[in-house]
Short mmCIF file of C-alpha atoms and ligand atoms in Angstrom, two decimals:
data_model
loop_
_atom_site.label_atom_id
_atom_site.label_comp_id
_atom_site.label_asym_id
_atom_site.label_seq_id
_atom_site.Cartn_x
_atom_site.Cartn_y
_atom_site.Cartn_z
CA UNK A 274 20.21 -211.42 -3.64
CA UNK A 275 18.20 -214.41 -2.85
CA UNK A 276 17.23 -216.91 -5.36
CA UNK A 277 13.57 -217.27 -5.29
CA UNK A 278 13.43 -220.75 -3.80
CA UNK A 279 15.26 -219.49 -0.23
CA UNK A 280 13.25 -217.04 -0.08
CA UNK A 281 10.12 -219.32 -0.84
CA UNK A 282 11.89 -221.04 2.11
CA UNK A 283 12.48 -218.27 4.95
CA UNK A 284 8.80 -216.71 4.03
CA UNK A 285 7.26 -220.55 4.41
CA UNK A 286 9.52 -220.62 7.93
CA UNK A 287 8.24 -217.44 9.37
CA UNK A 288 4.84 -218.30 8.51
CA UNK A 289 3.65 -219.86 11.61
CA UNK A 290 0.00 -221.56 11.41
CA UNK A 291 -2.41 -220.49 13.44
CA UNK A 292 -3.00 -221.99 17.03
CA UNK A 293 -5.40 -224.90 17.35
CA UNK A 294 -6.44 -224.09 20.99
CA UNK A 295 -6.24 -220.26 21.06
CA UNK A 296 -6.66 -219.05 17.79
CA UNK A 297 -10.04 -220.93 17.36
CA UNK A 298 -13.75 -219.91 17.09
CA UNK A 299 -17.12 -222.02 17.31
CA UNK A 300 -19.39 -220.68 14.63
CA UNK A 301 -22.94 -222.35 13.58
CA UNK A 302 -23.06 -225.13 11.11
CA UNK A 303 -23.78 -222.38 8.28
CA UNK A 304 -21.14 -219.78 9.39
CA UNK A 305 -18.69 -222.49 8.52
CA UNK A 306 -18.80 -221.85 4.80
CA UNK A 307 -15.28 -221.01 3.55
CA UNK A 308 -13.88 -221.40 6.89
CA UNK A 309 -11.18 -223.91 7.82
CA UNK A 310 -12.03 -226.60 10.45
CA UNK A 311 -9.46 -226.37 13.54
CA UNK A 312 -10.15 -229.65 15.23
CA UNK A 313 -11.09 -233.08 13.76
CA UNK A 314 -14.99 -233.84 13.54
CA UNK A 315 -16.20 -236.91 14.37
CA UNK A 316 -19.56 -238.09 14.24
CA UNK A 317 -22.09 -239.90 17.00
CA UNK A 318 -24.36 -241.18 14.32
CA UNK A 319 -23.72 -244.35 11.63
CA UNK A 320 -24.33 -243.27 8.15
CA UNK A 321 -26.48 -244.59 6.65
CA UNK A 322 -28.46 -244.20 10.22
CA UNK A 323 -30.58 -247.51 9.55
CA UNK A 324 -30.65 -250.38 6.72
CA UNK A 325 -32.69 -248.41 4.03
CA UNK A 326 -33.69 -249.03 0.81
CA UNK A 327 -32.24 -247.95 -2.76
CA UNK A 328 -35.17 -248.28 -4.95
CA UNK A 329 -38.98 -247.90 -4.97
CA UNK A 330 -40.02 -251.66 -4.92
CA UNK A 331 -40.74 -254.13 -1.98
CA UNK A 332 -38.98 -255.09 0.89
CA UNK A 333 -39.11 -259.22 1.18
CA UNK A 334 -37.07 -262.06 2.14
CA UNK A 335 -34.18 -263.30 -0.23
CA UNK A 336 -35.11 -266.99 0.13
CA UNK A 337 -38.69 -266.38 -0.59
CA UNK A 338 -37.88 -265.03 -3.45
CA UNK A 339 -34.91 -266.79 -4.52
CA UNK A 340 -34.97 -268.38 -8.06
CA UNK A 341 -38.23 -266.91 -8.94
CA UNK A 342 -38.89 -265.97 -12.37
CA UNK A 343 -41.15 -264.59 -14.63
CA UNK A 344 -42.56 -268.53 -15.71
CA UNK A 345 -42.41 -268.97 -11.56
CA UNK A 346 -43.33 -265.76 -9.83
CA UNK A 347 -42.98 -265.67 -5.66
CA UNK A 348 -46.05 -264.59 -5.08
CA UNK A 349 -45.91 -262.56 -2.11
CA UNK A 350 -48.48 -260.92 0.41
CA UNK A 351 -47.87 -256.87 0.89
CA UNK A 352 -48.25 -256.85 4.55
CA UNK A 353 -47.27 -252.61 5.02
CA UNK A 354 -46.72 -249.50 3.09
CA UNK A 355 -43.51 -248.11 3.91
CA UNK A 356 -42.79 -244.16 2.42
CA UNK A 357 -39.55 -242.58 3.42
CA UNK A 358 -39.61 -240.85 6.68
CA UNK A 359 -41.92 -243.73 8.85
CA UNK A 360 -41.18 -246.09 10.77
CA UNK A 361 -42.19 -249.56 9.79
CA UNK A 362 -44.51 -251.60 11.96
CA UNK A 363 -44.32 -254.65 10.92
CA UNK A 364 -41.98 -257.93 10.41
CA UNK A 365 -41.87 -259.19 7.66
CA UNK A 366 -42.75 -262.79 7.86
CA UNK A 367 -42.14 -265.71 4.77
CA UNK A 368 -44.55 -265.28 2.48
CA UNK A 369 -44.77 -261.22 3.18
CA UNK A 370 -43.64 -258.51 1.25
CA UNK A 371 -43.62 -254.76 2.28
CA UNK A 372 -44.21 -251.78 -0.37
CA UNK A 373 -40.94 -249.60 0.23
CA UNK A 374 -39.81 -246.31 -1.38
CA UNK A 375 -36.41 -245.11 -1.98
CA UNK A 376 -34.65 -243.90 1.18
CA UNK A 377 -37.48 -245.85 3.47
CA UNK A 378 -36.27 -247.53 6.35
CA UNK A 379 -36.01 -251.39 6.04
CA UNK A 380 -38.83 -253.50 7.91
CA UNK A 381 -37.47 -256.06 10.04
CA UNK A 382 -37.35 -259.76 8.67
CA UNK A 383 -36.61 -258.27 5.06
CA UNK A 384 -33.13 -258.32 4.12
CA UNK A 385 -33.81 -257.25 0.13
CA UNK A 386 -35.17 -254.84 -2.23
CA UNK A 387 -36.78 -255.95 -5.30
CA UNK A 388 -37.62 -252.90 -7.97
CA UNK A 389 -41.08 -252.37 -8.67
CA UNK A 390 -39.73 -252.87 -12.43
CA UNK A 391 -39.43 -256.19 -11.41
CA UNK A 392 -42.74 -256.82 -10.07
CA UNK A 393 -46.53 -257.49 -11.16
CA UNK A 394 -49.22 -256.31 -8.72
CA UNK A 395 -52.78 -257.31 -8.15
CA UNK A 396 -54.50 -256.55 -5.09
CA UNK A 397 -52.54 -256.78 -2.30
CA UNK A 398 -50.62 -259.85 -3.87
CA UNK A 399 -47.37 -258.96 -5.43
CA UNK A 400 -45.37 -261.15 -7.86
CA UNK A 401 -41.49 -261.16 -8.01
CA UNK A 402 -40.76 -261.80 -11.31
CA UNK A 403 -37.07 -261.53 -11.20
CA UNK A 404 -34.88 -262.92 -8.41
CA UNK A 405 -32.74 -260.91 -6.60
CA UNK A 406 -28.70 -261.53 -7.35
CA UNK A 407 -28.11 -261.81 -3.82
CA UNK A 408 -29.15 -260.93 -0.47
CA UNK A 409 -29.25 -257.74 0.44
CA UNK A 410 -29.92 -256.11 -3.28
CA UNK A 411 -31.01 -252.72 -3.42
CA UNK A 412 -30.47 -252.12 0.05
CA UNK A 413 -28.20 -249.54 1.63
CA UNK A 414 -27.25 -251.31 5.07
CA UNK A 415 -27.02 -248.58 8.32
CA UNK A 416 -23.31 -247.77 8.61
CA UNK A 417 -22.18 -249.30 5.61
CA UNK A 418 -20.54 -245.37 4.62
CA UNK A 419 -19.42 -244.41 7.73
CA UNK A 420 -19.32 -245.76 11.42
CA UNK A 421 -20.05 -243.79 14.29
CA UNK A 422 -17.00 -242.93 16.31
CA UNK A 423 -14.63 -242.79 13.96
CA UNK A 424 -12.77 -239.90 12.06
CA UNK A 425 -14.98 -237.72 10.26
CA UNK A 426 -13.38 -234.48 9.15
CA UNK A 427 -9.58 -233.58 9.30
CA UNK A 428 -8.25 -230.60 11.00
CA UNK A 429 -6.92 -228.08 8.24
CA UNK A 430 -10.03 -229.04 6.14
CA UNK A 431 -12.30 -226.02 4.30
CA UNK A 432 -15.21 -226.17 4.45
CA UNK A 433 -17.28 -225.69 0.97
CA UNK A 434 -20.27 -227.49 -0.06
CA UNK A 435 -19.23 -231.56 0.01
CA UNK A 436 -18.02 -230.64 3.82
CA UNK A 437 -20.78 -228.47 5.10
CA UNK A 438 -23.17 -231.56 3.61
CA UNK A 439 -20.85 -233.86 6.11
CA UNK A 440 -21.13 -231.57 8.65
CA UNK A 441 -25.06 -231.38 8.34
CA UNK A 442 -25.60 -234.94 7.67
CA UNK A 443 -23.64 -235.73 11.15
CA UNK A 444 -25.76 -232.82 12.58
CA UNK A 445 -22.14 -231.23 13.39
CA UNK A 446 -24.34 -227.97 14.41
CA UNK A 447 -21.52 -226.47 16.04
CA UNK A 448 -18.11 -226.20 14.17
CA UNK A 449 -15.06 -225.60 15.55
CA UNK A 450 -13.40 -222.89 12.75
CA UNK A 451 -10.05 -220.91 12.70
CA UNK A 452 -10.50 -217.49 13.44
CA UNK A 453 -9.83 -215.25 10.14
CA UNK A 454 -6.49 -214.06 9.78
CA UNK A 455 -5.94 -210.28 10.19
CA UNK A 456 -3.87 -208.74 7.35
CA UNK A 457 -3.30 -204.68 7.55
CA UNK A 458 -2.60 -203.48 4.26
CA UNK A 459 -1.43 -199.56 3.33
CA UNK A 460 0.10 -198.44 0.25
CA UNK A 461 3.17 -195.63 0.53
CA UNK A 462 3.70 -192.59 -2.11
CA UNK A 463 3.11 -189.04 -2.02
CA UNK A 464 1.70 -189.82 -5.64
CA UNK A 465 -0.94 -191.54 -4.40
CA UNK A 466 -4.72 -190.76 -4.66
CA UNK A 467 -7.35 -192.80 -3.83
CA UNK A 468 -10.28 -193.17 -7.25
CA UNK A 469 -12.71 -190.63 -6.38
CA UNK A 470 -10.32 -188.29 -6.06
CA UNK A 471 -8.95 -185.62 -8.46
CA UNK A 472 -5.99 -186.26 -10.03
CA UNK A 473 -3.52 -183.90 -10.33
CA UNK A 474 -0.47 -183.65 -12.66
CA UNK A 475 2.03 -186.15 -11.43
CA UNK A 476 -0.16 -188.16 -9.35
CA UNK A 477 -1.40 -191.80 -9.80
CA UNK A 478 -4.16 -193.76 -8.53
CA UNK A 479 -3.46 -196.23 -5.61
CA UNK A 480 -4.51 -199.35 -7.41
CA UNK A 481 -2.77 -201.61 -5.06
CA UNK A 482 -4.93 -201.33 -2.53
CA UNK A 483 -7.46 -202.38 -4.17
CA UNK A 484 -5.75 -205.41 -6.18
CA UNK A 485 -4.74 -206.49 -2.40
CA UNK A 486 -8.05 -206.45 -0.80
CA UNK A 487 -9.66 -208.53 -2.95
CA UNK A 488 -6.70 -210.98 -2.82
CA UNK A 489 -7.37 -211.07 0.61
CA UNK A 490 -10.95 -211.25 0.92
CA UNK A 491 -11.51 -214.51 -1.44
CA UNK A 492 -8.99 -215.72 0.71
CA UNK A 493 -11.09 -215.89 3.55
CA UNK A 494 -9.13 -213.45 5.18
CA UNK A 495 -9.97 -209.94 7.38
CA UNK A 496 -8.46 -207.26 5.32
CA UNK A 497 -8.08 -204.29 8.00
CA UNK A 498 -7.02 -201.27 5.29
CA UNK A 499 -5.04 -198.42 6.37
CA UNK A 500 -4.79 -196.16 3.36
CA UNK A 501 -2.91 -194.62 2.17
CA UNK A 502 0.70 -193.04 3.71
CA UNK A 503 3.13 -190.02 2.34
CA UNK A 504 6.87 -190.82 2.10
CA UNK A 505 7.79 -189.64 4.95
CA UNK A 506 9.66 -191.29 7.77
CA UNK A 507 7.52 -189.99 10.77
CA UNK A 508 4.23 -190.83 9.08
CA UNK A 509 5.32 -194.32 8.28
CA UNK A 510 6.84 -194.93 11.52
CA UNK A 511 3.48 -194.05 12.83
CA UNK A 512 1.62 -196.14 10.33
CA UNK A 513 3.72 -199.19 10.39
CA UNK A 514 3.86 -199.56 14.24
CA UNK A 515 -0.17 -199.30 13.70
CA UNK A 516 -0.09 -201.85 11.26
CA UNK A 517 1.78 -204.35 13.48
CA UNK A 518 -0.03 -203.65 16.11
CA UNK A 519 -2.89 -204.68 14.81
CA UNK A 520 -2.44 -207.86 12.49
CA UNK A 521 -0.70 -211.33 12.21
CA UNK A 522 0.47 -210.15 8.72
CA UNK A 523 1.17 -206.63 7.12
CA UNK A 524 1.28 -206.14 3.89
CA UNK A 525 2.37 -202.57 2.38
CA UNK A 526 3.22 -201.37 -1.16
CA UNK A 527 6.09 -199.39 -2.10
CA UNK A 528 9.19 -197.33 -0.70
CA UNK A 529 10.91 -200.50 -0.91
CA UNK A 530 13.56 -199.94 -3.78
CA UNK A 531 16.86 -197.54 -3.23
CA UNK A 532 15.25 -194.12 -4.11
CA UNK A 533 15.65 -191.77 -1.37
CA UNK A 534 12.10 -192.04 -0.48
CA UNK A 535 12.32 -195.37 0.06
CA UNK A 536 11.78 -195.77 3.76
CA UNK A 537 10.47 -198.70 4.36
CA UNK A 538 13.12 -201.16 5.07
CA UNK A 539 14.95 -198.39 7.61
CA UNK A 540 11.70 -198.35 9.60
CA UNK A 541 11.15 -201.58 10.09
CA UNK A 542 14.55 -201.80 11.59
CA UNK A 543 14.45 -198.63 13.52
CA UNK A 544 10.76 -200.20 15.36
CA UNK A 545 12.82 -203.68 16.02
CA UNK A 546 11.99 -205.59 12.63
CA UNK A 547 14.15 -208.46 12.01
CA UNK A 548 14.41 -207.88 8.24
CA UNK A 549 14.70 -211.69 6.92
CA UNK A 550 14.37 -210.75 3.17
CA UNK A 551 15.69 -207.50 1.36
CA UNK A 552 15.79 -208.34 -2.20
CA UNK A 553 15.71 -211.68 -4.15
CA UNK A 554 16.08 -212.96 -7.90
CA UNK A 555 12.50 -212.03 -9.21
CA UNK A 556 11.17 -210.38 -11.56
CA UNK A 557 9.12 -208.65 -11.45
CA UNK A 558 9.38 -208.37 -7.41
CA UNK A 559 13.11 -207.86 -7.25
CA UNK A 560 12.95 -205.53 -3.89
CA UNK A 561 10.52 -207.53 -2.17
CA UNK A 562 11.17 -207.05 1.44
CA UNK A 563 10.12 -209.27 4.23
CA UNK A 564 10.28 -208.85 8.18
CA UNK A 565 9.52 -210.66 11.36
CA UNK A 566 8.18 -208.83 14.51
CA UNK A 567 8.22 -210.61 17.79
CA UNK A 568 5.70 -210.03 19.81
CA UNK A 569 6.09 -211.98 22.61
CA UNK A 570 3.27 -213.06 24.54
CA UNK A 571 0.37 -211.89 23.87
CA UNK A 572 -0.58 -208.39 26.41
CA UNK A 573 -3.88 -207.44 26.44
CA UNK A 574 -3.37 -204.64 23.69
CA UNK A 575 -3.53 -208.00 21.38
CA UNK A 576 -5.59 -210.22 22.80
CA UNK A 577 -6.48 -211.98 19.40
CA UNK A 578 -3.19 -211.78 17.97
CA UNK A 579 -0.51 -214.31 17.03
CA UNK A 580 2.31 -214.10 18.79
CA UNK A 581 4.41 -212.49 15.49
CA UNK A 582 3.67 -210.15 13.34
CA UNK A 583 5.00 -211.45 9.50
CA UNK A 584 5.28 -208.19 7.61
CA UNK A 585 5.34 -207.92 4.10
CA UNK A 586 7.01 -204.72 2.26
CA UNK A 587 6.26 -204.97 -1.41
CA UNK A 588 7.25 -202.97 -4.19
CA UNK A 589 5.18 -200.34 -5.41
CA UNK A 590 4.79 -201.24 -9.07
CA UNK A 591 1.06 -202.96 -9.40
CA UNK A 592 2.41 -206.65 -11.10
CA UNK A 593 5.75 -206.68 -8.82
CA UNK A 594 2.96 -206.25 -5.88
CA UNK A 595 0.70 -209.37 -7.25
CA UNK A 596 3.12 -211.20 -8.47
CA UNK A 597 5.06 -211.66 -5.17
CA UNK A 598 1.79 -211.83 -3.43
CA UNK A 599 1.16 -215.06 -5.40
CA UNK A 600 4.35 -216.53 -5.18
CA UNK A 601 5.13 -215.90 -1.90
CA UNK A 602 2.10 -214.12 0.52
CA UNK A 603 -0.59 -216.48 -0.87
CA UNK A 604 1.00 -219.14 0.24
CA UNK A 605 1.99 -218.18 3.76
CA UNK A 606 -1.42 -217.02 4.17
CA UNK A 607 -2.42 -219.73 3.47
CA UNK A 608 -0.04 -221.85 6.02
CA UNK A 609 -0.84 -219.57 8.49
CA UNK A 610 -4.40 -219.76 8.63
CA UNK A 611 -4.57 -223.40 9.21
CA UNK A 612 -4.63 -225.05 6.04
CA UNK A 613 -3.69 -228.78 5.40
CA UNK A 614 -0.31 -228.46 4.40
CA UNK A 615 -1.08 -230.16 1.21
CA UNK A 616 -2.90 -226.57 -0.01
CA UNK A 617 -0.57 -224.29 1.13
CA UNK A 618 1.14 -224.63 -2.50
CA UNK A 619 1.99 -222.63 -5.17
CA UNK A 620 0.64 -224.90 -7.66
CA UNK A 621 2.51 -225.41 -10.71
CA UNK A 622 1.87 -226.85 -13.88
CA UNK A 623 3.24 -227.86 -17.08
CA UNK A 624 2.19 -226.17 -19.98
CA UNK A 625 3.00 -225.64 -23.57
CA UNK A 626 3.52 -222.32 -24.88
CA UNK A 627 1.75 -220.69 -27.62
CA UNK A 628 3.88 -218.13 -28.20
CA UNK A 629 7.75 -217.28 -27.94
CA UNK A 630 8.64 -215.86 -24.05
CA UNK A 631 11.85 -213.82 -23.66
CA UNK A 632 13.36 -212.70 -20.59
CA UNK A 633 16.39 -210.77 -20.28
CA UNK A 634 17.89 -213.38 -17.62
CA UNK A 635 19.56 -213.05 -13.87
CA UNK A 636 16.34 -213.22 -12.49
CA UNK A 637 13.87 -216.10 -12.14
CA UNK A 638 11.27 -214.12 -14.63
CA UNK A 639 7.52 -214.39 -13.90
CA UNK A 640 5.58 -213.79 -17.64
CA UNK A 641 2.11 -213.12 -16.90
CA UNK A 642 -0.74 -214.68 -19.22
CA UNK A 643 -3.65 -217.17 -19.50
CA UNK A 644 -3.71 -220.95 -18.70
CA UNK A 645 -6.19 -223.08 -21.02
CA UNK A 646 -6.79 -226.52 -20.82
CA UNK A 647 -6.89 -227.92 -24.74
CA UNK A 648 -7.85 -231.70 -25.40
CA UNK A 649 -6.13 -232.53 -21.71
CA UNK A 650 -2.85 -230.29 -22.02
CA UNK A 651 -2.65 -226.87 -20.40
CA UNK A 652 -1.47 -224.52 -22.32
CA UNK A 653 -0.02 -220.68 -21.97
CA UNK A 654 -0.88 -217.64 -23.91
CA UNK A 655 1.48 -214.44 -22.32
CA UNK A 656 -0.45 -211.92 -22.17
CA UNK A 657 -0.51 -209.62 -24.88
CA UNK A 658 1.27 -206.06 -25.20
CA UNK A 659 3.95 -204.72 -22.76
CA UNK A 660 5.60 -207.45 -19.80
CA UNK A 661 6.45 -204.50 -17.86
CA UNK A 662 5.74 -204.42 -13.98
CA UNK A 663 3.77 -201.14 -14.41
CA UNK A 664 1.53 -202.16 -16.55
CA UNK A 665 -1.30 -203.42 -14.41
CA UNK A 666 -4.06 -203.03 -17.77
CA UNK A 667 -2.48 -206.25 -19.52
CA UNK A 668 -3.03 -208.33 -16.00
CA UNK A 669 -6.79 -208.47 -16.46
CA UNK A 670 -7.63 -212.12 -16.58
CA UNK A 671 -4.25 -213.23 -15.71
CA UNK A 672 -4.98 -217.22 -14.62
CA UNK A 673 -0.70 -218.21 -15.27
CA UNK A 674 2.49 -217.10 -14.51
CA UNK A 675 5.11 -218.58 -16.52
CA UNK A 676 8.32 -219.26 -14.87
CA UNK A 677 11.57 -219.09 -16.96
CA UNK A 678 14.51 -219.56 -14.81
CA UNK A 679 17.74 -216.95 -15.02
CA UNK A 680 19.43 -219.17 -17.26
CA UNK A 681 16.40 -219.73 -19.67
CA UNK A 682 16.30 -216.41 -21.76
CA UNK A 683 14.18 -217.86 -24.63
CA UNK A 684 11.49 -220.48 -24.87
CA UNK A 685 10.17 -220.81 -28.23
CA UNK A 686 6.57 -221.45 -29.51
CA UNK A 687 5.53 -225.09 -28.40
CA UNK A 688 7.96 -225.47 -25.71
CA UNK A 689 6.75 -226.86 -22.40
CA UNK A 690 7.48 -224.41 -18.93
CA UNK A 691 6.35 -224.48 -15.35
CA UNK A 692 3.42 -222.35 -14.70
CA UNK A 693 2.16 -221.20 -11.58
CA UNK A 694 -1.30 -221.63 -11.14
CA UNK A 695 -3.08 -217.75 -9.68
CA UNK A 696 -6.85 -217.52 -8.89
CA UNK A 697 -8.79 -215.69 -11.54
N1 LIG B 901 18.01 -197.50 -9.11
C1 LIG B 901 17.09 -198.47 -9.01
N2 LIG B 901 15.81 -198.18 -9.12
C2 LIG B 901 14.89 -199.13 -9.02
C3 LIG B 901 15.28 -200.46 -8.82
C4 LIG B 901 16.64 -200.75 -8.67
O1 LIG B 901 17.05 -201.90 -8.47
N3 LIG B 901 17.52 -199.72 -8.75
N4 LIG B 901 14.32 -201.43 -8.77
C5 LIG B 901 13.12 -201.18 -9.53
C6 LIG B 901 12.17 -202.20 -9.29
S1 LIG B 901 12.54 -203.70 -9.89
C7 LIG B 901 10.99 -201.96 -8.68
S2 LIG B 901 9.83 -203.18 -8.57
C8 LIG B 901 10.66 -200.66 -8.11
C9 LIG B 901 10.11 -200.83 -6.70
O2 LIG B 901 10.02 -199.64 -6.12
P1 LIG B 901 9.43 -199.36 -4.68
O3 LIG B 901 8.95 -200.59 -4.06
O4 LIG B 901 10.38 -198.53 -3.96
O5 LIG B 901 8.12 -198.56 -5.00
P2 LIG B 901 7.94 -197.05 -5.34
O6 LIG B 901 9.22 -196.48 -5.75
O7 LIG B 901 7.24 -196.43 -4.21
O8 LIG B 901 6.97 -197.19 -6.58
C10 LIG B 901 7.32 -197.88 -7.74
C11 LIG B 901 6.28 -197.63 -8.81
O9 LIG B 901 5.04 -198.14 -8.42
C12 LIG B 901 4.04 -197.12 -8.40
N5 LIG B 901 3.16 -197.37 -7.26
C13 LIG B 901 3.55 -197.31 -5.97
N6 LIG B 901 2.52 -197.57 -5.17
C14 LIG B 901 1.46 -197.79 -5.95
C15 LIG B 901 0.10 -198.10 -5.69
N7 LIG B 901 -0.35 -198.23 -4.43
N8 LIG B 901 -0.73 -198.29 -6.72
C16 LIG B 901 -0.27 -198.15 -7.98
N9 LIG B 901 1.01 -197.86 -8.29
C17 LIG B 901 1.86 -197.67 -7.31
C18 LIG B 901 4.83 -195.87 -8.23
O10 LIG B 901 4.12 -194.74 -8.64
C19 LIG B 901 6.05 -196.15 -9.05
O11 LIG B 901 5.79 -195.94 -10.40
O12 LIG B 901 11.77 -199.83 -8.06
C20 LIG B 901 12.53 -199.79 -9.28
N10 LIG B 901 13.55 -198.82 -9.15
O1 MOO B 902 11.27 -206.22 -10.36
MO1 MOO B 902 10.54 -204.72 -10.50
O2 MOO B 902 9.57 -205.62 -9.65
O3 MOO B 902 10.87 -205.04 -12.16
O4 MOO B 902 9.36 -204.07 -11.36
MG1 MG B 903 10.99 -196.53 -4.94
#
């Protein structure tokens, strides 16, 4: 069996990223929400565009105003009104002052900003009552954040609110975006019914599913769901070969264990799977079950297709399913789809326990609870009730996974252990 970190290591190895020529889209500046930029964005503009100003006030000249006071005012003419959004039409001359607003575009021959605070008005006379510290106070200079030309936004970048407000700002109208990964997902067992439908003795609601698709979806990624397939070898054969067929990544539940139903691992052999994982030293997860379809160029049945198809066969009970999906799907995914490789993660954290954890050893052990942040320390609360790998009710609001490795058996209350970080 492998331990968890080689197989951490063969997943993060098949997981190819997307490519930056091929697999990319242009979408409008909007459409880019959530998506992940696939080329670098740089910008034709300066930023700020023009010398502007940072306060309602006037725009003058630092050395008429230089060592004024409120004993010895400058006493300045206002030559122009200047609200954000015009053009000034004037220079300012010595002696001359221009009313400005905040975000108004400097007049030429001022060089500073003096608050209105700092002022006493009367007629069209203004006095300065406080000098300036220095030339150029209160005035954002054009390009002083960011000069035209140079780079902008990285490639692997996602783009949520502080990027799409880069993106607008350097009127970026057109963004070059990743296309969405496609991801089949099916889950296998003749017990399974989908939730509107009757449920007879012996059968069970395919939960999985379910749990799966909205993993995938806040992901940013196309689920394409197959439903749900008997355990039986022709019907998977046919379902599987559909599921490769049509996706960069396949992810099924069940049939993956050493019952006699358990098909899944055969197939994917039998249709020219290079099964890379089989089992590893998890748990819950222990029969997780990875392979690698070549593809080879792309034909024309795939047109939008990577070149390999990075299948997934996970085991049937619901936390086994998640759990692997966080350790080790999430993050391929998220390689894959052209992420930075500083987010790919898993994301771990230290965090003191609140309660004893027991595990019964030989297998790193995942322990499913809640992460809290108190007075700057994260801290872990196992979920309450049953740690067993069919019992999905106890995962509800699962935000940690606490890791003890197969030699830890026991942590006690207090004790510090690595957590894995899960979206919740
Ligand atoms: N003799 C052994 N038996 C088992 C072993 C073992 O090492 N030796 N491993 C156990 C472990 S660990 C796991 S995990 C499971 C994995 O089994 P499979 O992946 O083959 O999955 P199934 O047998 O099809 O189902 C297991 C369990 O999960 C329920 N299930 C399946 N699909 C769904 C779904 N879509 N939604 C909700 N629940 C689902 C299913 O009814 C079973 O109860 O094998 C152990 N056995
Ligand atoms: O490892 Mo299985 O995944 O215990 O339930
Ligand atoms: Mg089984």
């Amino acid at each position: 069996m492998l331990s968890v970190k080689e197989a951490e290591s063969i997943v993060l190895n098949l997981a190819q990223p997307l490519d930056s020529q091929r697999d990319v889209e242009t979408v409008d500046l909007l459409a880019a929400s959530g998506r992940i930029l696939a080329a670098a964005v740089t910008g034709s503009l300066d930023f700020p565009y023009w010398d502007n100003s940072a306060m309602d006030g006037y725009a003058v000249r630092f050395a008429d105003v230089e060592n004024c006071s409120a004993e010895k005012p400058a006493v300045l003419e206002v030559v122009e009104e200047i609200p954000a959004g015009y053009q000034p039409q004037n220079t300012v001359q010595s002696g001359q002052a221009a009313r400005i607003f905040t975000g108004a575009m400097m007049p030429a021959g001022a060089d500073t900003v003096v608050m209105q605070e700092d002022t006493r008005c009367e007629g069209d006379r203004i006095f300065i009552l406080v000098s300036p510290e220095k030339p150029q106070a209160f005035v954002r200079p054009g390009g002083a954040f960011y000069q035209a030309g140079t780079p902008l936004l990285t490639p692997g970048t996602v783009i949520n609110a502080p990027e799409m407000a880069v993106l607008a700002t350097a009127q970026c109208i057109q963004v070059p975006v990743y296309r969405r990964l496609r991801v089949a997902i099916f889950s296998t067992g003749d017990e399974l019914v989908s939730p509107d439908e009757p449920l007879a003795p012996g059968k069970l609601v395919d939960s999985n599913q379910y749990a799966l698709t909205v993993l995938l979806v806040q992901m940013g990624v196309e689920p394409i769901r197959l439903g749900i397939v008997p355990d039986n070898e022709d019907a998977l054969n046919k379902a599987i070969s559909r599921a490769v067929a049509t996706a960069d990544v396949v992810l099924s539940t069940g049939g993956v264990s050493v019952g006699d139903y358990d098909y899944v691992e055969k197939i994917l052999a039998d249709l020219g799977g290079k099964v890379q994982i089989s089992s590893v030293a998890i748990k819950p997860g222990k029969p997780l079950t990875v392979a690698e379809f070549k593809r080879g160029e792309k034909n024309d049945d795939s047109p939008s297709l990577s070149s390999d198809c990075l299948y997934f066969g996970l085991p049937g009970n619901p936390v086994s399913a998640l759990v692997c999906c966080w350790r080790f799907v999430v993050p391929a995914l998220r390689k894959m789809s052209g992420l930075a490789a500083d987010a790919w993660g898993p994301e771990f954290v230290k965090a003191r326990c609140n309660a004893e954890l027991r595990s019964p050893g030989r297998r790193e052990t995942y322990v499913w609870g809640k992460l809290h942040l108190v007075a700057g320390v994260w801290e872990f609360e196992p979920a309450s009730g049953s740690q067993n790998s069919a019992n999905l009710i106890n995962l509800a609001n699962t935000s940690g996974l606490a890791v003890l490795p197969p030699t830890d058996t026991w942590i006690v209350p207090g004790e510090f252990v690595e957590v894995l970080k899960v979206s919740h």
